[in-house]
Short mmCIF file of C-alpha atoms in Angstrom, two decimals:
data_model
loop_
_atom_site.label_atom_id
_atom_site.label_comp_id
_atom_site.label_asym_id
_atom_site.label_seq_id
_atom_site.Cartn_x
_atom_site.Cartn_y
_atom_site.Cartn_z
CA UNK A 28 67.05 115.89 76.50
CA UNK A 29 66.62 116.27 80.18
CA UNK A 30 64.03 114.00 81.85
CA UNK A 31 60.85 115.70 82.94
CA UNK A 32 59.91 115.68 86.56
CA UNK A 33 56.36 114.53 87.20
CA UNK A 34 54.87 115.22 90.58
CA UNK A 35 52.02 112.98 91.63
CA UNK A 36 49.91 114.27 94.45
CA UNK A 37 48.15 111.88 96.73
CA UNK A 38 44.43 112.19 96.62
CA UNK A 39 42.57 111.97 99.88
CA UNK A 40 38.94 111.04 100.09
CA UNK A 41 36.50 110.31 102.85
CA UNK A 42 35.84 106.68 103.79
CA UNK A 43 32.15 107.03 102.86
CA UNK A 44 33.11 107.61 99.20
CA UNK A 45 34.50 104.09 98.90
CA UNK A 46 31.51 102.64 100.72
CA UNK A 47 29.12 104.53 98.44
CA UNK A 48 30.87 103.27 95.31
CA UNK A 49 30.78 99.70 96.62
CA UNK A 50 27.08 100.05 97.48
CA UNK A 51 26.27 101.36 93.98
CA UNK A 52 28.15 98.45 92.38
CA UNK A 53 26.24 95.88 94.47
CA UNK A 54 22.82 97.48 93.90
CA UNK A 55 21.97 95.84 90.53
CA UNK A 56 22.75 92.36 91.88
CA UNK A 57 20.57 92.66 95.00
CA UNK A 58 17.16 94.02 93.99
CA UNK A 59 15.75 93.47 97.46
CA UNK A 60 17.90 96.37 98.72
CA UNK A 61 16.26 99.02 96.55
CA UNK A 62 13.01 97.19 95.79
CA UNK A 63 12.19 96.96 99.49
CA UNK A 64 12.38 100.75 99.83
CA UNK A 65 10.01 101.39 96.93
CA UNK A 66 7.61 98.65 98.06
CA UNK A 67 7.45 100.07 101.58
CA UNK A 68 6.52 103.56 100.32
CA UNK A 69 4.30 103.31 97.24
CA UNK A 70 0.66 102.12 97.45
CA UNK A 71 -0.63 98.87 95.99
CA UNK A 72 -3.69 96.66 96.31
CA UNK A 73 -4.75 93.20 95.24
CA UNK A 74 -5.20 89.61 96.29
CA UNK A 75 -2.27 87.87 98.00
CA UNK A 76 -1.54 84.74 95.95
CA UNK A 77 1.84 83.76 97.39
CA UNK A 78 4.04 84.34 100.44
CA UNK A 79 7.63 83.33 100.85
CA UNK A 80 11.18 83.98 101.91
CA UNK A 81 13.97 84.71 99.45
CA UNK A 82 17.41 83.58 100.67
CA UNK A 83 20.47 85.44 99.39
CA UNK A 84 23.62 84.55 101.26
CA UNK A 85 24.43 82.59 104.41
CA UNK A 86 22.03 84.32 106.79
CA UNK A 87 20.44 87.06 104.68
CA UNK A 88 16.84 86.64 103.62
CA UNK A 89 13.89 88.79 102.62
CA UNK A 90 10.19 88.10 103.08
CA UNK A 91 7.92 88.78 100.13
CA UNK A 92 4.31 88.53 99.03
CA UNK A 93 2.96 88.24 95.50
CA UNK A 94 -0.07 90.47 94.91
CA UNK A 95 -2.43 90.02 91.96
CA UNK A 96 -4.39 93.13 90.99
CA UNK A 97 -7.85 93.32 89.37
CA UNK A 98 -6.32 93.05 85.87
CA UNK A 99 -4.53 89.79 86.69
CA UNK A 100 -1.06 91.33 86.86
CA UNK A 101 1.13 89.82 89.57
CA UNK A 102 3.80 91.79 91.41
CA UNK A 103 6.32 90.66 94.01
CA UNK A 104 6.45 93.01 97.00
CA UNK A 105 9.21 92.81 99.60
CA UNK A 106 7.79 93.20 103.11
CA UNK A 107 8.90 93.00 106.72
CA UNK A 108 8.56 89.85 108.82
CA UNK A 109 5.70 91.46 110.77
CA UNK A 110 3.81 92.25 107.57
CA UNK A 111 4.39 88.75 106.26
CA UNK A 112 2.98 87.33 109.50
CA UNK A 113 -0.29 89.31 109.43
CA UNK A 114 -1.05 89.00 105.69
CA UNK A 115 -3.07 85.89 104.81
CA UNK A 116 -3.07 84.00 101.51
CA UNK A 117 -6.17 84.66 99.43
CA UNK A 118 -7.06 87.89 101.20
CA UNK A 119 -7.50 91.24 99.44
CA UNK A 120 -5.09 93.83 100.85
CA UNK A 121 -4.68 97.56 100.37
CA UNK A 122 -1.45 99.36 101.19
CA UNK A 123 -1.60 103.14 101.50
CA UNK A 124 1.17 105.51 100.42
CA UNK A 125 3.86 106.14 103.01
CA UNK A 126 6.46 104.41 105.12
CA UNK A 127 5.28 102.29 108.09
CA UNK A 128 1.89 101.66 106.42
CA UNK A 129 0.82 98.03 106.32
CA UNK A 130 -1.08 96.18 103.59
CA UNK A 131 -4.34 95.52 105.44
CA UNK A 132 -7.69 94.02 104.50
CA UNK A 133 -10.47 96.60 104.04
CA UNK A 134 -11.83 97.41 107.49
CA UNK A 135 -8.85 95.89 109.33
CA UNK A 136 -7.24 98.13 111.96
CA UNK A 137 -3.50 98.46 112.41
CA UNK A 138 -2.75 97.25 115.94
CA UNK A 139 0.01 99.83 116.29
CA UNK A 140 -2.61 102.61 115.97
CA UNK A 141 -4.63 101.48 119.00
CA UNK A 142 -4.23 103.60 122.14
CA UNK A 143 -2.00 102.11 124.80
CA UNK A 144 -3.29 101.76 128.35
CA UNK A 145 -1.85 104.14 130.91
CA UNK A 146 -0.35 102.51 134.01
#
């Protein structure tokens, strides 16, 4: 019998394919990556019972708040450093649906929405 010739073609792929696969493999081990996106978009309300910083690796950290709703259910919400600075423990906050919305106390005004003085 004569040996068969097998031709193997090289497969080329874009560099973003490898990065996407790596990102999808890391996703389950770092919930702050995907949890932060959902927390920054969807609405929630309740009393802030805890604030803190969650450290992951050498210099990576995420700020979070724990919100307790009217039924006594607590939920950890990942927030930005600015949001963590303006939210106070024990205060009732309401976050509206949408990105760049802050969890504010009822009646509190977002300082970014104030008109800027013209020079």
